[in-house]
Amino acid sequence: MPRQPASSQIFVVSAPSGVGKTTLINKISPNWPNLCFSVSATTRPPRAGEVHGKDYLFFSREEFIRGVREDRFLEWAHVHGEYYGTDSRQIEGWLTEGKDVLLDIDVQGARQIRCMLPWARTIFILPPSMDVLQERLRKRATETIEVLTKRLAAAQREIQEAIWYDFIIVNDDLQEAAADFNAILRACHCDRAAQTSKLKPFLLPSLQPVID
């Protein structure tokens, strides 16, 4: 598993469906060229137009199960007959290069990562209210009433997990939410742990001769 790096960060972002998480991530990404977006691994077959390494990391079932046994995944789950997870090798490579990593995962995966990597920073995106979330899902016009009801029930359960996250962003106005997101990323790079290497020269005894 990745060790806590000197300056790089892992950010875990979660939100219920319909909150606008992907839009928000796309909004702030150009401001952070050193931020790498983690692509999930899956055993499900590629859909038309999907590219390995861009949309998903496509694993065979045997390869994925072997990876689980070898602790290759930071988090993983079995969903609708297929496996999904976050490949630690990809993350370790980016951290070694001094890059930050953004993980867009659900609350179940975030819970696993908090246990594995307690130093990772977690961000939860909230809707302004459940009424607003319901209206956003209705406007997508992609789900039946039954599916919509299930999504709202799932959102209620997921929001209960928000109290365990380090930061909360309410996505009411996109510009304000993006400003909050950028401020969180900047603040995490300015905390004591991230700035230790720059702080040490001021705290350790100087090896330079004292000049009167």
PDB file of C-alpha atoms in Angstrom:
ATOM      1  CA  MET A   1       0.000   0.000   0.000  1.00  0.00           C
ATOM      2  CA  PRO A   2       1.189   3.571  -0.677  1.00  0.00           C
ATOM      3  CA  ARG A   3       3.090   5.251   2.134  1.00  0.00           C
ATOM      4  CA  GLN A   4       2.404   8.835   3.107  1.00  0.00           C
ATOM      5  CA  PRO A   5       4.508  10.943   0.720  1.00  0.00           C
ATOM      6  CA  ALA A   6       6.455  14.036   1.669  1.00  0.00           C
ATOM      7  CA  SER A   7       4.407  16.452  -0.426  1.00  0.00           C
ATOM      8  CA  SER A   8       1.917  14.605  -2.662  1.00  0.00           C
ATOM      9  CA  GLN A   9      -1.683  14.161  -1.590  1.00  0.00           C
ATOM     10  CA  ILE A  10      -4.490  11.644  -2.122  1.00  0.00           C
ATOM     11  CA  PHE A  11      -7.942  13.208  -2.305  1.00  0.00           C
ATOM     12  CA  VAL A  12     -11.051  11.041  -2.020  1.00  0.00           C
ATOM     13  CA  VAL A  13     -14.272  12.584  -3.357  1.00  0.00           C
ATOM     14  CA  SER A  14     -17.745  11.112  -2.852  1.00  0.00           C
ATOM     15  CA  ALA A  15     -21.284  12.309  -3.532  1.00  0.00           C
ATOM     16  CA  PRO A  16     -24.737  10.910  -4.200  1.00  0.00           C
ATOM     17  CA  SER A  17     -25.812  10.513  -7.814  1.00  0.00           C
ATOM     18  CA  GLY A  18     -27.113  13.777  -9.271  1.00  0.00           C
ATOM     19  CA  VAL A  19     -25.165  16.155  -7.040  1.00  0.00           C
ATOM     20  CA  GLY A  20     -22.888  17.259  -9.895  1.00  0.00           C
ATOM     21  CA  LYS A  21     -19.621  15.748  -8.679  1.00  0.00           C
ATOM     22  CA  THR A  22     -18.235  15.041 -12.161  1.00  0.00           C
ATOM     23  CA  THR A  23     -19.077  18.549 -13.368  1.00  0.00           C
ATOM     24  CA  LEU A  24     -17.363  20.020 -10.334  1.00  0.00           C
ATOM     25  CA  ILE A  25     -14.246  17.892 -10.777  1.00  0.00           C
ATOM     26  CA  ASN A  26     -14.037  18.871 -14.444  1.00  0.00           C
ATOM     27  CA  LYS A  27     -14.393  22.520 -13.408  1.00  0.00           C
ATOM     28  CA  ILE A  28     -11.411  22.543 -11.041  1.00  0.00           C
ATOM     29  CA  SER A  29      -9.121  20.088 -12.885  1.00  0.00           C
ATOM     30  CA  PRO A  30      -7.503  22.671 -15.244  1.00  0.00           C
ATOM     31  CA  ASN A  31      -6.250  24.558 -12.172  1.00  0.00           C
ATOM     32  CA  TRP A  32      -4.296  21.525 -10.956  1.00  0.00           C
ATOM     33  CA  PRO A  33      -2.058  20.118 -13.720  1.00  0.00           C
ATOM     34  CA  ASN A  34      -0.251  17.963 -11.141  1.00  0.00           C
ATOM     35  CA  LEU A  35      -3.508  16.243 -10.142  1.00  0.00           C
ATOM     36  CA  CYS A  36      -4.008  12.740 -11.584  1.00  0.00           C
ATOM     37  CA  PHE A  37      -7.492  11.256 -11.821  1.00  0.00           C
ATOM     38  CA  SER A  38      -7.582   7.619 -10.765  1.00  0.00           C
ATOM     39  CA  VAL A  39      -9.359   5.263 -13.161  1.00  0.00           C
ATOM     40  CA  SER A  40     -11.221   2.375 -11.534  1.00  0.00           C
ATOM     41  CA  ALA A  41     -10.444  -1.237 -12.340  1.00  0.00           C
ATOM     42  CA  THR A  42     -13.352  -3.489 -13.320  1.00  0.00           C
ATOM     43  CA  THR A  43     -14.106  -6.969 -14.568  1.00  0.00           C
ATOM     44  CA  ARG A  44     -17.099  -5.889 -16.626  1.00  0.00           C
ATOM     45  CA  PRO A  45     -16.623  -5.960 -20.418  1.00  0.00           C
ATOM     46  CA  PRO A  46     -15.797  -2.667 -22.158  1.00  0.00           C
ATOM     47  CA  ARG A  47     -18.759  -0.846 -23.665  1.00  0.00           C
ATOM     48  CA  ALA A  48     -18.671   0.658 -27.126  1.00  0.00           C
ATOM     49  CA  GLY A  49     -16.106   3.453 -27.271  1.00  0.00           C
ATOM     50  CA  GLU A  50     -14.557   2.771 -23.862  1.00  0.00           C
ATOM     51  CA  VAL A  51     -10.756   2.762 -23.757  1.00  0.00           C
ATOM     52  CA  HIS A  52      -8.554   0.794 -21.362  1.00  0.00           C
ATOM     53  CA  GLY A  53      -6.667   3.188 -19.108  1.00  0.00           C
ATOM     54  CA  LYS A  54      -8.974   6.108 -19.886  1.00  0.00           C
ATOM     55  CA  ASP A  55     -12.475   4.990 -18.937  1.00  0.00           C
ATOM     56  CA  TYR A  56     -11.554   1.942 -16.840  1.00  0.00           C
ATOM     57  CA  LEU A  57      -8.732  -0.487 -16.241  1.00  0.00           C
ATOM     58  CA  PHE A  58     -10.274  -3.670 -17.639  1.00  0.00           C
ATOM     59  CA  PHE A  59      -9.236  -6.796 -15.730  1.00  0.00           C
ATOM     60  CA  SER A  60     -10.144 -10.408 -16.309  1.00  0.00           C
ATOM     61  CA  ARG A  61     -12.054 -11.952 -13.417  1.00  0.00           C
ATOM     62  CA  GLU A  62      -9.091 -14.196 -12.593  1.00  0.00           C
ATOM     63  CA  GLU A  63      -6.649 -11.272 -12.623  1.00  0.00           C
ATOM     64  CA  PHE A  64      -8.875  -9.173 -10.367  1.00  0.00           C
ATOM     65  CA  ILE A  65      -9.412 -11.961  -7.819  1.00  0.00           C
ATOM     66  CA  ARG A  66      -5.658 -12.608  -7.781  1.00  0.00           C
ATOM     67  CA  GLY A  67      -5.145  -8.905  -7.135  1.00  0.00           C
ATOM     68  CA  VAL A  68      -7.546  -9.017  -4.182  1.00  0.00           C
ATOM     69  CA  ARG A  69      -5.594 -11.924  -2.670  1.00  0.00           C
ATOM     70  CA  GLU A  70      -2.343 -10.010  -3.169  1.00  0.00           C
ATOM     71  CA  ASP A  71      -3.746  -6.804  -1.580  1.00  0.00           C
ATOM     72  CA  ARG A  72      -3.318  -4.971  -4.876  1.00  0.00           C
ATOM     73  CA  PHE A  73      -6.442  -2.828  -4.438  1.00  0.00           C
ATOM     74  CA  LEU A  74      -6.853   0.103  -2.073  1.00  0.00           C
ATOM     75  CA  GLU A  75     -10.571  -0.626  -2.115  1.00  0.00           C
ATOM     76  CA  TRP A  76     -12.818  -2.992  -4.008  1.00  0.00           C
ATOM     77  CA  ALA A  77     -16.413  -4.152  -4.175  1.00  0.00           C
ATOM     78  CA  HIS A  78     -18.578  -6.764  -5.877  1.00  0.00           C
ATOM     79  CA  VAL A  79     -21.457  -4.964  -7.607  1.00  0.00           C
ATOM     80  CA  HIS A  80     -24.129  -6.560  -9.799  1.00  0.00           C
ATOM     81  CA  GLY A  81     -21.970  -9.593 -10.493  1.00  0.00           C
ATOM     82  CA  GLU A  82     -18.816  -7.654 -11.414  1.00  0.00           C
ATOM     83  CA  TYR A  83     -15.778  -6.463  -9.450  1.00  0.00           C
ATOM     84  CA  TYR A  84     -14.681  -2.829  -9.158  1.00  0.00           C
ATOM     85  CA  GLY A  85     -11.658  -1.410  -7.352  1.00  0.00           C
ATOM     86  CA  THR A  86      -8.789   1.079  -7.137  1.00  0.00           C
ATOM     87  CA  ASP A  87      -5.427  -0.283  -8.302  1.00  0.00           C
ATOM     88  CA  SER A  88      -2.715   0.669  -5.786  1.00  0.00           C
ATOM     89  CA  ARG A  89       0.066   0.208  -8.364  1.00  0.00           C
ATOM     90  CA  GLN A  90      -1.285   3.073 -10.433  1.00  0.00           C
ATOM     91  CA  ILE A  91      -1.528   5.279  -7.342  1.00  0.00           C
ATOM     92  CA  GLU A  92       1.979   4.416  -6.127  1.00  0.00           C
ATOM     93  CA  GLY A  93       3.425   5.309  -9.516  1.00  0.00           C
ATOM     94  CA  TRP A  94       1.909   8.777  -9.453  1.00  0.00           C
ATOM     95  CA  LEU A  95       2.922   9.446  -5.849  1.00  0.00           C
ATOM     96  CA  THR A  96       6.497   8.396  -6.654  1.00  0.00           C
ATOM     97  CA  GLU A  97       6.483  11.021  -9.416  1.00  0.00           C
ATOM     98  CA  GLY A  98       5.403  13.664  -6.888  1.00  0.00           C
ATOM     99  CA  LYS A  99       1.879  13.977  -8.260  1.00  0.00           C
ATOM    100  CA  ASP A 100      -1.403  14.326  -6.404  1.00  0.00           C
ATOM    101  CA  VAL A 101      -4.156  11.751  -6.897  1.00  0.00           C
ATOM    102  CA  LEU A 102      -7.924  12.231  -6.992  1.00  0.00           C
ATOM    103  CA  LEU A 103     -10.165   9.238  -6.304  1.00  0.00           C
ATOM    104  CA  ASP A 104     -13.824   9.541  -7.301  1.00  0.00           C
ATOM    105  CA  ILE A 105     -15.396   6.691  -5.334  1.00  0.00           C
ATOM    106  CA  ASP A 106     -18.517   5.861  -3.347  1.00  0.00           C
ATOM    107  CA  VAL A 107     -18.857   5.930   0.420  1.00  0.00           C
ATOM    108  CA  GLN A 108     -18.122   2.209   0.733  1.00  0.00           C
ATOM    109  CA  GLY A 109     -14.791   2.589  -1.059  1.00  0.00           C
ATOM    110  CA  ALA A 110     -13.981   5.758   0.883  1.00  0.00           C
ATOM    111  CA  ARG A 111     -14.540   3.882   4.138  1.00  0.00           C
ATOM    112  CA  GLN A 112     -12.011   1.260   3.084  1.00  0.00           C
ATOM    113  CA  ILE A 113      -9.446   3.882   2.086  1.00  0.00           C
ATOM    114  CA  ARG A 114      -9.796   5.740   5.402  1.00  0.00           C
ATOM    115  CA  CYS A 115      -8.815   2.496   7.109  1.00  0.00           C
ATOM    116  CA  MET A 116      -5.943   1.745   4.710  1.00  0.00           C
ATOM    117  CA  LEU A 117      -4.635   5.307   4.280  1.00  0.00           C
ATOM    118  CA  PRO A 118      -5.707   7.472   7.227  1.00  0.00           C
ATOM    119  CA  TRP A 119      -3.635  10.355   5.861  1.00  0.00           C
ATOM    120  CA  ALA A 120      -5.752  10.613   2.679  1.00  0.00           C
ATOM    121  CA  ARG A 121      -7.988  13.722   2.546  1.00  0.00           C
ATOM    122  CA  THR A 122     -11.706  13.069   2.072  1.00  0.00           C
ATOM    123  CA  ILE A 123     -14.250  15.439   0.510  1.00  0.00           C
ATOM    124  CA  PHE A 124     -18.031  14.949   0.401  1.00  0.00           C
ATOM    125  CA  ILE A 125     -20.216  16.887  -2.055  1.00  0.00           C
ATOM    126  CA  LEU A 126     -23.691  17.679  -0.741  1.00  0.00           C
ATOM    127  CA  PRO A 127     -26.764  18.919  -2.625  1.00  0.00           C
ATOM    128  CA  PRO A 128     -28.377  22.100  -1.268  1.00  0.00           C
ATOM    129  CA  SER A 129     -31.322  19.948  -0.153  1.00  0.00           C
ATOM    130  CA  MET A 130     -33.025  16.659  -0.953  1.00  0.00           C
ATOM    131  CA  ASP A 131     -35.709  18.581  -2.860  1.00  0.00           C
ATOM    132  CA  VAL A 132     -33.068  20.126  -5.117  1.00  0.00           C
ATOM    133  CA  LEU A 133     -31.422  16.744  -5.627  1.00  0.00           C
ATOM    134  CA  GLN A 134     -34.760  15.205  -6.584  1.00  0.00           C
ATOM    135  CA  GLU A 135     -35.375  17.991  -9.099  1.00  0.00           C
ATOM    136  CA  ARG A 136     -31.917  17.554 -10.641  1.00  0.00           C
ATOM    137  CA  LEU A 137     -32.501  13.826 -11.066  1.00  0.00           C
ATOM    138  CA  ARG A 138     -35.935  14.466 -12.602  1.00  0.00           C
ATOM    139  CA  LYS A 139     -34.462  16.907 -15.144  1.00  0.00           C
ATOM    140  CA  ARG A 140     -32.055  14.247 -16.378  1.00  0.00           C
ATOM    141  CA  ALA A 141     -35.115  12.306 -17.523  1.00  0.00           C
ATOM    142  CA  THR A 142     -33.071   9.116 -17.701  1.00  0.00           C
ATOM    143  CA  GLU A 143     -34.716   7.115 -14.929  1.00  0.00           C
ATOM    144  CA  THR A 144     -38.138   5.707 -14.202  1.00  0.00           C
ATOM    145  CA  ILE A 145     -39.989   6.758 -11.052  1.00  0.00           C
ATOM    146  CA  GLU A 146     -38.955   3.478  -9.451  1.00  0.00           C
ATOM    147  CA  VAL A 147     -35.258   4.037 -10.216  1.00  0.00           C
ATOM    148  CA  LEU A 148     -35.515   7.667  -9.109  1.00  0.00           C
ATOM    149  CA  THR A 149     -36.996   6.587  -5.782  1.00  0.00           C
ATOM    150  CA  LYS A 150     -34.155   4.099  -5.277  1.00  0.00           C
ATOM    151  CA  ARG A 151     -31.539   6.740  -6.082  1.00  0.00           C
ATOM    152  CA  LEU A 152     -33.013   9.170  -3.561  1.00  0.00           C
ATOM    153  CA  ALA A 153     -33.113   6.468  -0.883  1.00  0.00           C
ATOM    154  CA  ALA A 154     -29.488   5.617  -1.651  1.00  0.00           C
ATOM    155  CA  ALA A 155     -28.588   9.314  -1.447  1.00  0.00           C
ATOM    156  CA  GLN A 156     -30.107   9.526   2.033  1.00  0.00           C
ATOM    157  CA  ARG A 157     -27.966   6.601   3.181  1.00  0.00           C
ATOM    158  CA  GLU A 158     -24.805   7.993   1.566  1.00  0.00           C
ATOM    159  CA  ILE A 159     -25.265  11.427   3.126  1.00  0.00           C
ATOM    160  CA  GLN A 160     -25.243   9.781   6.551  1.00  0.00           C
ATOM    161  CA  GLU A 161     -21.567   8.976   5.865  1.00  0.00           C
ATOM    162  CA  ALA A 162     -20.661  12.635   5.268  1.00  0.00           C
ATOM    163  CA  ILE A 163     -19.871  13.178   8.956  1.00  0.00           C
ATOM    164  CA  TRP A 164     -16.763  10.995   8.548  1.00  0.00           C
ATOM    165  CA  TYR A 165     -15.270  13.133   5.765  1.00  0.00           C
ATOM    166  CA  ASP A 166     -12.665  15.842   6.343  1.00  0.00           C
ATOM    167  CA  PHE A 167     -14.352  18.457   4.161  1.00  0.00           C
ATOM    168  CA  ILE A 168     -17.912  19.186   3.026  1.00  0.00           C
ATOM    169  CA  ILE A 169     -18.832  21.166  -0.098  1.00  0.00           C
ATOM    170  CA  VAL A 170     -22.424  22.173  -0.842  1.00  0.00           C
ATOM    171  CA  ASN A 171     -22.889  22.252  -4.612  1.00  0.00           C
ATOM    172  CA  ASP A 172     -25.549  24.938  -4.892  1.00  0.00           C
ATOM    173  CA  ASP A 173     -23.734  27.438  -7.117  1.00  0.00           C
ATOM    174  CA  LEU A 174     -21.077  25.806  -9.349  1.00  0.00           C
ATOM    175  CA  GLN A 175     -18.669  28.756  -9.171  1.00  0.00           C
ATOM    176  CA  GLU A 176     -18.800  28.891  -5.377  1.00  0.00           C
ATOM    177  CA  ALA A 177     -18.486  25.118  -5.043  1.00  0.00           C
ATOM    178  CA  ALA A 178     -15.446  25.159  -7.362  1.00  0.00           C
ATOM    179  CA  ALA A 179     -13.896  27.952  -5.296  1.00  0.00           C
ATOM    180  CA  ASP A 180     -14.401  25.870  -2.146  1.00  0.00           C
ATOM    181  CA  PHE A 181     -12.878  22.820  -3.844  1.00  0.00           C
ATOM    182  CA  ASN A 182      -9.829  24.814  -4.972  1.00  0.00           C
ATOM    183  CA  ALA A 183      -9.441  26.270  -1.480  1.00  0.00           C
ATOM    184  CA  ILE A 184      -9.433  22.785   0.072  1.00  0.00           C
ATOM    185  CA  LEU A 185      -6.741  21.526  -2.301  1.00  0.00           C
ATOM    186  CA  ARG A 186      -4.628  24.618  -1.644  1.00  0.00           C
ATOM    187  CA  ALA A 187      -5.058  24.384   2.136  1.00  0.00           C
ATOM    188  CA  CYS A 188      -4.016  20.722   2.167  1.00  0.00           C
ATOM    189  CA  HIS A 189      -0.759  21.687   0.475  1.00  0.00           C
ATOM    190  CA  CYS A 190      -0.121  24.352   3.101  1.00  0.00           C
ATOM    191  CA  ASP A 191      -0.641  22.276   6.228  1.00  0.00           C
ATOM    192  CA  ARG A 192       2.242  21.301   8.509  1.00  0.00           C
ATOM    193  CA  ALA A 193       2.615  17.738   7.223  1.00  0.00           C
ATOM    194  CA  ALA A 194       2.858  18.880   3.605  1.00  0.00           C
ATOM    195  CA  GLN A 195       5.368  21.630   4.429  1.00  0.00           C
ATOM    196  CA  THR A 196       7.652  19.604   6.734  1.00  0.00           C
ATOM    197  CA  SER A 197      10.578  19.598   4.301  1.00  0.00           C
ATOM    198  CA  LYS A 198      10.476  23.405   4.082  1.00  0.00           C
ATOM    199  CA  LEU A 199      10.085  23.793   7.833  1.00  0.00           C
ATOM    200  CA  LYS A 200      13.008  21.583   8.875  1.00  0.00           C
ATOM    201  CA  PRO A 201      15.819  24.044   7.978  1.00  0.00           C
ATOM    202  CA  PHE A 202      14.293  26.585  10.355  1.00  0.00           C
ATOM    203  CA  LEU A 203      13.956  24.126  13.234  1.00  0.00           C
ATOM    204  CA  LEU A 204      17.161  22.084  13.024  1.00  0.00           C
ATOM    205  CA  PRO A 205      20.453  23.550  14.301  1.00  0.00           C
ATOM    206  CA  SER A 206      22.224  25.397  11.527  1.00  0.00           C
ATOM    207  CA  LEU A 207      25.503  23.931  10.286  1.00  0.00           C
ATOM    208  CA  GLN A 208      26.628  27.351   9.064  1.00  0.00           C
ATOM    209  CA  PRO A 209      29.132  29.299  11.193  1.00  0.00           C
ATOM    210  CA  VAL A 210      27.733  32.171  13.189  1.00  0.00           C
ATOM    211  CA  ILE A 211      29.016  35.526  11.957  1.00  0.00           C
ATOM    212  CA  ASP A 212      29.145  38.305  14.531  1.00  0.00           C
TER     213      ASP A 212
END
